[in-house]
Tab-separated table of C-alpha atoms in Angstrom:
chain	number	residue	atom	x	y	z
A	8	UNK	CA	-5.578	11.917	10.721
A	9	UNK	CA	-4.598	15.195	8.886
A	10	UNK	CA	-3.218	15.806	5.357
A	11	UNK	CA	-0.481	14.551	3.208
A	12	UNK	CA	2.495	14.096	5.277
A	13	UNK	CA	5.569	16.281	3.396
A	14	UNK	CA	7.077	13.147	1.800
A	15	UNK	CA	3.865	12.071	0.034
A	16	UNK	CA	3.692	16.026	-1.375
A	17	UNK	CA	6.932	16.366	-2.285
A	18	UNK	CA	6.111	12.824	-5.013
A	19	UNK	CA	2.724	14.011	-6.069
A	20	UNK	CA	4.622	17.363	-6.786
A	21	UNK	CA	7.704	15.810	-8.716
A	22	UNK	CA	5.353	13.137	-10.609
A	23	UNK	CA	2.781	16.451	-11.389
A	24	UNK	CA	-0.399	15.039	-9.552
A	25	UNK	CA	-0.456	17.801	-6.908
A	26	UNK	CA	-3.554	18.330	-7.919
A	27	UNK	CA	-4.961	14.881	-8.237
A	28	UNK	CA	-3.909	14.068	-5.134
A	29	UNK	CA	-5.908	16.537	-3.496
A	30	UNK	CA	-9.192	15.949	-4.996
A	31	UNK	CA	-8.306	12.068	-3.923
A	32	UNK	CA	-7.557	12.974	-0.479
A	33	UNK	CA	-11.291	13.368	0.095
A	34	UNK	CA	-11.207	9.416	0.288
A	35	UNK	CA	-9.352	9.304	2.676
A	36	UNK	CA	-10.814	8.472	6.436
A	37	UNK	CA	-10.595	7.418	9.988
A	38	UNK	CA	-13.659	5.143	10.044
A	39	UNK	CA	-14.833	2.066	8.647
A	40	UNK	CA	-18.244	2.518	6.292
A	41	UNK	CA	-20.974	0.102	6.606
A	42	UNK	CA	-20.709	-1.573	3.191
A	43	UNK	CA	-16.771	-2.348	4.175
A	44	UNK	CA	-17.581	-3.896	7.569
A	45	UNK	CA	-19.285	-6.299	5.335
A	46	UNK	CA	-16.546	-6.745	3.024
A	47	UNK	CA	-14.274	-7.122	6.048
A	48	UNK	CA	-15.902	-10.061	7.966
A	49	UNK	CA	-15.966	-12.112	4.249
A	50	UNK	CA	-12.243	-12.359	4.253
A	51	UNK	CA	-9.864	-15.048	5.337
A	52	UNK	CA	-6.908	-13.071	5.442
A	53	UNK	CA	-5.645	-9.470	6.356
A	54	UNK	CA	-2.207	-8.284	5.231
A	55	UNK	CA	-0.237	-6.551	7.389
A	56	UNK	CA	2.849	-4.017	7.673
A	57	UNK	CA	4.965	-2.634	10.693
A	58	UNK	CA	8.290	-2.675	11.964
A	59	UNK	CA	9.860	-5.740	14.351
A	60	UNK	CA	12.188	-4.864	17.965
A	61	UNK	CA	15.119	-4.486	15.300
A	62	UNK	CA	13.430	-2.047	13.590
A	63	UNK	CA	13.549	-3.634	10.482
A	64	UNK	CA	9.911	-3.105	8.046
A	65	UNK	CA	8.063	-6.683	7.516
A	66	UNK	CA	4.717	-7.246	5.468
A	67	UNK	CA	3.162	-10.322	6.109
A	68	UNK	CA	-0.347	-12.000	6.309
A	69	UNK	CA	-2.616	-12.692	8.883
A	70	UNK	CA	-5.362	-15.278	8.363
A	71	UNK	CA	-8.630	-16.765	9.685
A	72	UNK	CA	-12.069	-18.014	9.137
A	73	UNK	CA	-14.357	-15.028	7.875
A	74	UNK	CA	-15.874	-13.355	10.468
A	75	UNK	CA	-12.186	-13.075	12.183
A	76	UNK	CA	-12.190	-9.493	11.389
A	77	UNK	CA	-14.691	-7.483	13.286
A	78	UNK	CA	-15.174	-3.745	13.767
A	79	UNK	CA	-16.770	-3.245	17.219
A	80	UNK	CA	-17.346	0.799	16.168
A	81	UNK	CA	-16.573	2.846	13.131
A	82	UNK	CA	-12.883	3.504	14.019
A	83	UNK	CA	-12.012	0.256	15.370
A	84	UNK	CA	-10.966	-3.026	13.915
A	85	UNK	CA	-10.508	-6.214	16.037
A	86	UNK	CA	-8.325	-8.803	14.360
A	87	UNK	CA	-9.311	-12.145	15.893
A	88	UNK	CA	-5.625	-13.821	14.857
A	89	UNK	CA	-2.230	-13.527	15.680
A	90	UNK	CA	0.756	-14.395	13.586
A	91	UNK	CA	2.416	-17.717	14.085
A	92	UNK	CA	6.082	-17.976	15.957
A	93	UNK	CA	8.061	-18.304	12.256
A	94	UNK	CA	6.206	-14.865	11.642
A	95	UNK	CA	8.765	-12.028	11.268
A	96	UNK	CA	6.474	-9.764	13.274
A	97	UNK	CA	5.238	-12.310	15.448
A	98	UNK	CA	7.065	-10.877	18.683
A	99	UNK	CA	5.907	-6.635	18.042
A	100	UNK	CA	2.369	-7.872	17.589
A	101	UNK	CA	2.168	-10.426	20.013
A	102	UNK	CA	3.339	-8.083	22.896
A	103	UNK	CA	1.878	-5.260	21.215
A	104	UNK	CA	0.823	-2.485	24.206
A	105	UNK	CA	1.812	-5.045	27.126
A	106	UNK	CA	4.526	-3.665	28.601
A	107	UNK	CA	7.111	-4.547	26.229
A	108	UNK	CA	9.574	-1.729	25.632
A	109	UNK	CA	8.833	1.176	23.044
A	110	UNK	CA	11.262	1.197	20.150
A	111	UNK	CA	13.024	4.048	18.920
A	112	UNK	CA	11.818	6.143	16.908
A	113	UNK	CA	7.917	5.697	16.717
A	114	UNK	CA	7.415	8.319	19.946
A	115	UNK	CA	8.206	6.438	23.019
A	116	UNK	CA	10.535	6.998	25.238
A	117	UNK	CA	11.881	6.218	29.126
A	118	UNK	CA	8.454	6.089	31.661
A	119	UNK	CA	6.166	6.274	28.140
A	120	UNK	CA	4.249	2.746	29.211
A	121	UNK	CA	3.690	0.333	26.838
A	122	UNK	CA	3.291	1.293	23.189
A	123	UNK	CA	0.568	0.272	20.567
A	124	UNK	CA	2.210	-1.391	17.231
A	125	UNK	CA	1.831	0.974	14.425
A	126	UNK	CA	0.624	-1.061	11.561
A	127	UNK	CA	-0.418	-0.752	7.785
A	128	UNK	CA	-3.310	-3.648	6.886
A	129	UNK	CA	-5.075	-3.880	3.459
A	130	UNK	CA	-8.124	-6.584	3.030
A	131	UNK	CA	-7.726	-7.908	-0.444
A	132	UNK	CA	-10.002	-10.227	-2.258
A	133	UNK	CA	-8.459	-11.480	-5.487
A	134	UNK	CA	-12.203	-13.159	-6.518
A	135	UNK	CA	-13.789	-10.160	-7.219
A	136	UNK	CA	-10.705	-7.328	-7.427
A	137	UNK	CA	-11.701	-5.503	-4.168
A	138	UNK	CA	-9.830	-4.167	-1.825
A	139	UNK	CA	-9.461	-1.778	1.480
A	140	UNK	CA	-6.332	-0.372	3.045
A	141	UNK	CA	-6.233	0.869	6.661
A	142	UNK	CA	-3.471	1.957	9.101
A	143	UNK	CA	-3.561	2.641	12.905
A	144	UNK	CA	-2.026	1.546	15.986
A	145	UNK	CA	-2.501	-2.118	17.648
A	146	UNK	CA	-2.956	-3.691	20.921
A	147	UNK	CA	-3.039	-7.097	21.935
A	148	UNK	CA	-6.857	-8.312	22.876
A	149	UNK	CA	-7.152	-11.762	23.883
A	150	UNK	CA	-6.142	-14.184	21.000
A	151	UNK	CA	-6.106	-11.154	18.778
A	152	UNK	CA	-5.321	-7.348	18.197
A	153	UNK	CA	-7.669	-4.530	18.242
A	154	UNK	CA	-6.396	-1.418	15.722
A	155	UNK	CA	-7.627	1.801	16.499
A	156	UNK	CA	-7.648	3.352	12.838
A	157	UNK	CA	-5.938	6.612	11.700
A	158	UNK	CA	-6.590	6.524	8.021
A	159	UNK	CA	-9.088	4.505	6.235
A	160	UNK	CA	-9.528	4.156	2.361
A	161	UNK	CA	-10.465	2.204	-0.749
A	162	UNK	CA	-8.385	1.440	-3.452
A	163	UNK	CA	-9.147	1.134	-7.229
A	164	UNK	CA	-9.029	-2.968	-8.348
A	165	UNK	CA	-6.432	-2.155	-11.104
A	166	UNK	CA	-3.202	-4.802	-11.468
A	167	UNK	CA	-4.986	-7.298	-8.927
A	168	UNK	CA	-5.408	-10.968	-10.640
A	169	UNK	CA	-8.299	-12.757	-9.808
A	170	UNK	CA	-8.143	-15.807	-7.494
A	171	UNK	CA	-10.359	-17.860	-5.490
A	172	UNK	CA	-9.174	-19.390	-2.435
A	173	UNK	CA	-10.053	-22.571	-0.393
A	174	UNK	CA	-8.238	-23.997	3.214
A	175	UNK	CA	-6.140	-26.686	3.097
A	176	UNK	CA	-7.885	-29.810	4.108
A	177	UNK	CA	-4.691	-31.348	5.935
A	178	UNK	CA	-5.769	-30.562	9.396
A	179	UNK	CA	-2.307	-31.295	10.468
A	180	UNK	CA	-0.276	-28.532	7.955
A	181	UNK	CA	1.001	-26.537	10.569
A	182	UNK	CA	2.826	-28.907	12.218
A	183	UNK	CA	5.127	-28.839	8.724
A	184	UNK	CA	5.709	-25.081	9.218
A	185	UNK	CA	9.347	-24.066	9.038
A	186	UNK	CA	11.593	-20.831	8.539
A	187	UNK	CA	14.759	-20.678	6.940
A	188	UNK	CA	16.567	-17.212	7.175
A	189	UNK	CA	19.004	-15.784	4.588
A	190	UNK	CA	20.505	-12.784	3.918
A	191	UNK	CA	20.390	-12.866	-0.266
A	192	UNK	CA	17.692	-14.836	-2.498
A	193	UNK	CA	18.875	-18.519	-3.184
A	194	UNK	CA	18.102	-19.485	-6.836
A	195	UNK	CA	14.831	-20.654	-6.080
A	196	UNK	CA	13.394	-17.619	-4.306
A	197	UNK	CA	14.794	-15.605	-7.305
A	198	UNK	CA	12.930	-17.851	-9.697
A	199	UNK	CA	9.627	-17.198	-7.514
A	200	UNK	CA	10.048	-13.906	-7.712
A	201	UNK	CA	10.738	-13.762	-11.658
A	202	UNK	CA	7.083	-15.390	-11.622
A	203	UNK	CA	5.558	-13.418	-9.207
A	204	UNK	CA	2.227	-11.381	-10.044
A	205	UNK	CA	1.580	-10.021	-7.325
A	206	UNK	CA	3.364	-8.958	-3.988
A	207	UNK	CA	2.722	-6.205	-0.814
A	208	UNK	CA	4.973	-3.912	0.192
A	209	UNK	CA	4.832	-2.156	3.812
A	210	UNK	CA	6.360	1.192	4.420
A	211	UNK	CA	6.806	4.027	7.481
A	212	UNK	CA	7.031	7.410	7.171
A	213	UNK	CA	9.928	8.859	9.492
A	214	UNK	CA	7.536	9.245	12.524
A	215	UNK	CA	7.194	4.772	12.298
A	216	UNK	CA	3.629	5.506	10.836
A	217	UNK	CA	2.543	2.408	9.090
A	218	UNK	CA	1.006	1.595	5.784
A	219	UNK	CA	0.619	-1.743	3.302
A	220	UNK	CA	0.067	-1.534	-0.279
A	221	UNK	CA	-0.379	-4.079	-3.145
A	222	UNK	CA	1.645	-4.549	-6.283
A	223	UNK	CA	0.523	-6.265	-9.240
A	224	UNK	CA	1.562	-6.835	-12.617
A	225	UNK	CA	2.176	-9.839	-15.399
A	226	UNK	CA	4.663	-12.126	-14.239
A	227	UNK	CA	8.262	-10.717	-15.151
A	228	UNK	CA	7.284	-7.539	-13.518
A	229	UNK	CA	9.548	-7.666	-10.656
A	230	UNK	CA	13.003	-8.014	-11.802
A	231	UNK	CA	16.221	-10.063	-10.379
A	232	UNK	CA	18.651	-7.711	-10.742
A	233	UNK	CA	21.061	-9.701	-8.176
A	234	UNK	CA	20.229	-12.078	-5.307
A	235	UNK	CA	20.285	-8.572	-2.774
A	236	UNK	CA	18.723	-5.841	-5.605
A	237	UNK	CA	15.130	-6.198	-7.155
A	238	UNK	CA	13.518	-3.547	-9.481
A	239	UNK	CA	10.149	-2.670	-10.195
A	240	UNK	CA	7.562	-0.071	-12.265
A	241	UNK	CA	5.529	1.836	-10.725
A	242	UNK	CA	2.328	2.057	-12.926
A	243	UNK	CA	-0.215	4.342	-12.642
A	244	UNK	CA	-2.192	4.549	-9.368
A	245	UNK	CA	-4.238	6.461	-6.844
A	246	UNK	CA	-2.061	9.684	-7.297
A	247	UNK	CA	-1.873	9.842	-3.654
A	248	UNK	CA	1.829	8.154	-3.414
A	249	UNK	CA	1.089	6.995	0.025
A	250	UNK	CA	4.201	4.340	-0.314
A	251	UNK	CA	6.511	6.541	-1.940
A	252	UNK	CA	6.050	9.100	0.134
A	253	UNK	CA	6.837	7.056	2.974
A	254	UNK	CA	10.076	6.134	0.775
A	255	UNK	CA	10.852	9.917	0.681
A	256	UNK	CA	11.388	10.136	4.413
A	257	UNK	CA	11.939	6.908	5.252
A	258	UNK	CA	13.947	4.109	3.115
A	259	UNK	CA	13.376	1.012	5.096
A	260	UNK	CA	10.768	-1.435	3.846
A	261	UNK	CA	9.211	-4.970	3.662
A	262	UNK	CA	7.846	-7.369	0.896
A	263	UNK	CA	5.279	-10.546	1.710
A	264	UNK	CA	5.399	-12.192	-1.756
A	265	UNK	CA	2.706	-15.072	-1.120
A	266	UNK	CA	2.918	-18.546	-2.312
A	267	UNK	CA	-0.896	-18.652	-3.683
A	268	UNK	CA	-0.661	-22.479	-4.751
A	269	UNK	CA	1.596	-23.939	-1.648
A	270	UNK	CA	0.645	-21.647	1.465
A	271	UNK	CA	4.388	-20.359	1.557
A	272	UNK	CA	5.237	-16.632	2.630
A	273	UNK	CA	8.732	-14.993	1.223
A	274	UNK	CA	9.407	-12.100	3.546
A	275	UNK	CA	11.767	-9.344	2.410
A	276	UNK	CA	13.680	-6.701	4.273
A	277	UNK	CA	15.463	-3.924	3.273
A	278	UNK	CA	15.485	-0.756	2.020
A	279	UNK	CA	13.883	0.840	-1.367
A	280	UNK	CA	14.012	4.295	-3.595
A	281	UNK	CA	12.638	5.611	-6.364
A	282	UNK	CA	14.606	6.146	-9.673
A	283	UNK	CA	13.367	8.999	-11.740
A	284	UNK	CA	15.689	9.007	-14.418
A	285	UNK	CA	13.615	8.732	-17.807
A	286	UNK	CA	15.832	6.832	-19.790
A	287	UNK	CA	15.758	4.172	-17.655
A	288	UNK	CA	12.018	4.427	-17.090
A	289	UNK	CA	11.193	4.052	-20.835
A	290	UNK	CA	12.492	0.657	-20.759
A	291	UNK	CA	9.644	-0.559	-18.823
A	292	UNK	CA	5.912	-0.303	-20.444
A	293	UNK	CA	3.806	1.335	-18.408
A	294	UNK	CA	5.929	2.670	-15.521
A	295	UNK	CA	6.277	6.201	-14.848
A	296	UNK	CA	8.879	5.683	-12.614
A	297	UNK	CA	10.661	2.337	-11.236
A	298	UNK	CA	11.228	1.314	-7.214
A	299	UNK	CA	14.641	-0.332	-6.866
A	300	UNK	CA	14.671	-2.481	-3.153
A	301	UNK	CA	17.866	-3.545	-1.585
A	302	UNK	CA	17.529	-6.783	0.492
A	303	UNK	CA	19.208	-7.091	4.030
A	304	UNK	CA	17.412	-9.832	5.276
A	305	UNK	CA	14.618	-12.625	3.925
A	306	UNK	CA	12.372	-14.733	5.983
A	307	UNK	CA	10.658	-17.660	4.138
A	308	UNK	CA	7.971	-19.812	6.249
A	309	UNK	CA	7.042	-23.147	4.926
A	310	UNK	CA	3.266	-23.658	5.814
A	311	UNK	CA	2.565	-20.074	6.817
A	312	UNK	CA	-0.470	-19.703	5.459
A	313	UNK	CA	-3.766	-22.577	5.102
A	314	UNK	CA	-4.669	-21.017	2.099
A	315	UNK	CA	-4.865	-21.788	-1.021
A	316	UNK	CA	-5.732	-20.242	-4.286
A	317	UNK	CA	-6.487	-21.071	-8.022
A	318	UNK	CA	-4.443	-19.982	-11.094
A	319	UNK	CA	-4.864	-16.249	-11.776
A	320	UNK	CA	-6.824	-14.601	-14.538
A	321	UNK	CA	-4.236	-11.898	-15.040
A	322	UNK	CA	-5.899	-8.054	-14.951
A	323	UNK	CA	-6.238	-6.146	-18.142
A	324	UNK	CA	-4.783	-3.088	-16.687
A	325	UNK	CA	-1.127	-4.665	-16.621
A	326	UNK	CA	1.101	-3.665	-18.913
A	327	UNK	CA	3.274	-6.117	-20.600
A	328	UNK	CA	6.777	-6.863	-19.497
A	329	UNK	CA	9.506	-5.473	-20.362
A	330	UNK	CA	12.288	-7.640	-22.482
């Protein structure tokens, strides 16, 4: 597991948690505690971050009846789903440690066998604001993936709206699932993300190291600055900097913004960095600094998901919009 990788110190340093960060890094872990196995076999859904045979950086959203996640011993998670076809990691994680060839740059090489998927995973649950993130490297088992874990934490419930969720009741949905790729935001995907309150964001560091992190905020939070260039705050967290330390080292990343009311995932590709400049900062309430993410490629899938949610009841932590 280990300490702060350089990227993540050389944030907490410039944003002057140093310190903060390394009384939090006690929280960090390898294994899953008993009360979170719990919390982990309630959920219908498991977000998930990693990098497709391209090497581009995809979040997306994994989902089954609870009880489909599982955790066979303390540093072990079985997954008992796999993404559909449409899925923008559906190849990596399907053939995850099978034989299919290692990709460049995550440590295997020529006569290296087949390679575990390094993925970031967080179990959310909007209803009552908790959730846990974990990262590790995946195999394929059966119908499923099994994740031996490398870091395992909890995160504070701030900027997460509450939501309760039931399945469709259309037993034939999936049979209406469709993709439609892009490489720019039409006018509708740029007015769903201009109402957005909520999105995930997956990240590597530059050894293809994995992680998945929420983003929340009142709706106007993530702005449209062009169909290819969206910009964000980054409000006050964890002090640990675990995505923007990834950022330091390693630009490339992935959005899942979910549709909550029509079971509709909006993938996002690109690349992202953090803008320090004050002036620009202090336009935004509540940021202390702002994450500007260039778009090279966007997945949508009609039907990804059989979920769906109520209206959110927005968190008091978010700070109000700016403009």
């Amino acid at each position: 597991m280990g300490g702060y990788h350089r990227g993540e110190i050389a944030v907490q340093e410039r944003a002057g948690f140093a310190r903060q960060a390394g009384h939090a890094h006690g929280a960090i872990g390898n294994t899953v505690p008993d009360v979170a196995v719990a919390f982990l076999a309630a959920q219908p859904h498991l977000v998930v971050g990693g990098t497709d045979e391209r090497g581009r950086v995809w979040a997306t959203q994994l989902t089954g009846e609870p009880g489909f996640l599982t955790v066979p011993r303390p540093q072990t998670l079985h997954i008992g789903a796999l993404p559909p076809p449409e899925d923008p990691l559906a190849a990596v994680l399907a053939g995850a440690g099978t034989g299919a060839r290692a990709r460049a740059g995550t440590g295997g090489g020529a006569g290296s066998g087949p390679q575990p998927a390094r993925i970031g995973m967080i179990g959310i649950e909007p209803a009552t604001r908790r959730r846990m993130r974990m990262n590790g490297r995946a195999v394929r088992d059966g119908h499923g993936l099994r994740v031996e874990l490398d870091q395992v934490l909890s995160n504070c419930p701030k900027y997460i709206q509450k939501r309760d969720h039931h399945p469709v009741t259309d037993q034939g949905a999936s049979t209406s699932r469709t993709a439609v790729d892009s490489t720019e935001l039409s006018p509708a995907q740029q007015r769903t993300l201009r109402a957005a309150d909520t999105f995930f964001i997956a990240t590597t560091d530059d050894r293809g190291d994995a992680d998945a992190s929420h983003r929340g905020g009142n709706p106007g939070f993530v702005q449209v600055v062009s169909p290819r260039l969206l910009r964000w705050p980054d409000y006050a967290g964890n002090a640990m900097f675990l995505t923007l330390g990834n950022l330091e080292l390693n630009p490339a990343a992935g959005l899942l913004v979910p549709g909550w009311e029509t079971g509709t995932s909006l993938h996002l590709t690109g690349s992202a960095r953090t803008v320090w400049d004050g002036d620009e900062v202090a336009r935004h309430p509540g940021a202390q600094r702002l994450v500007e993410f260039e778009i090279a490629a966007v997945r949508e899938v009609a039907a990804a998901s059989p979920l769906r949610w109520s209206a959110p009841a927005f968190s008091r932590f978010n700070p109000p919009t700016a403009g």
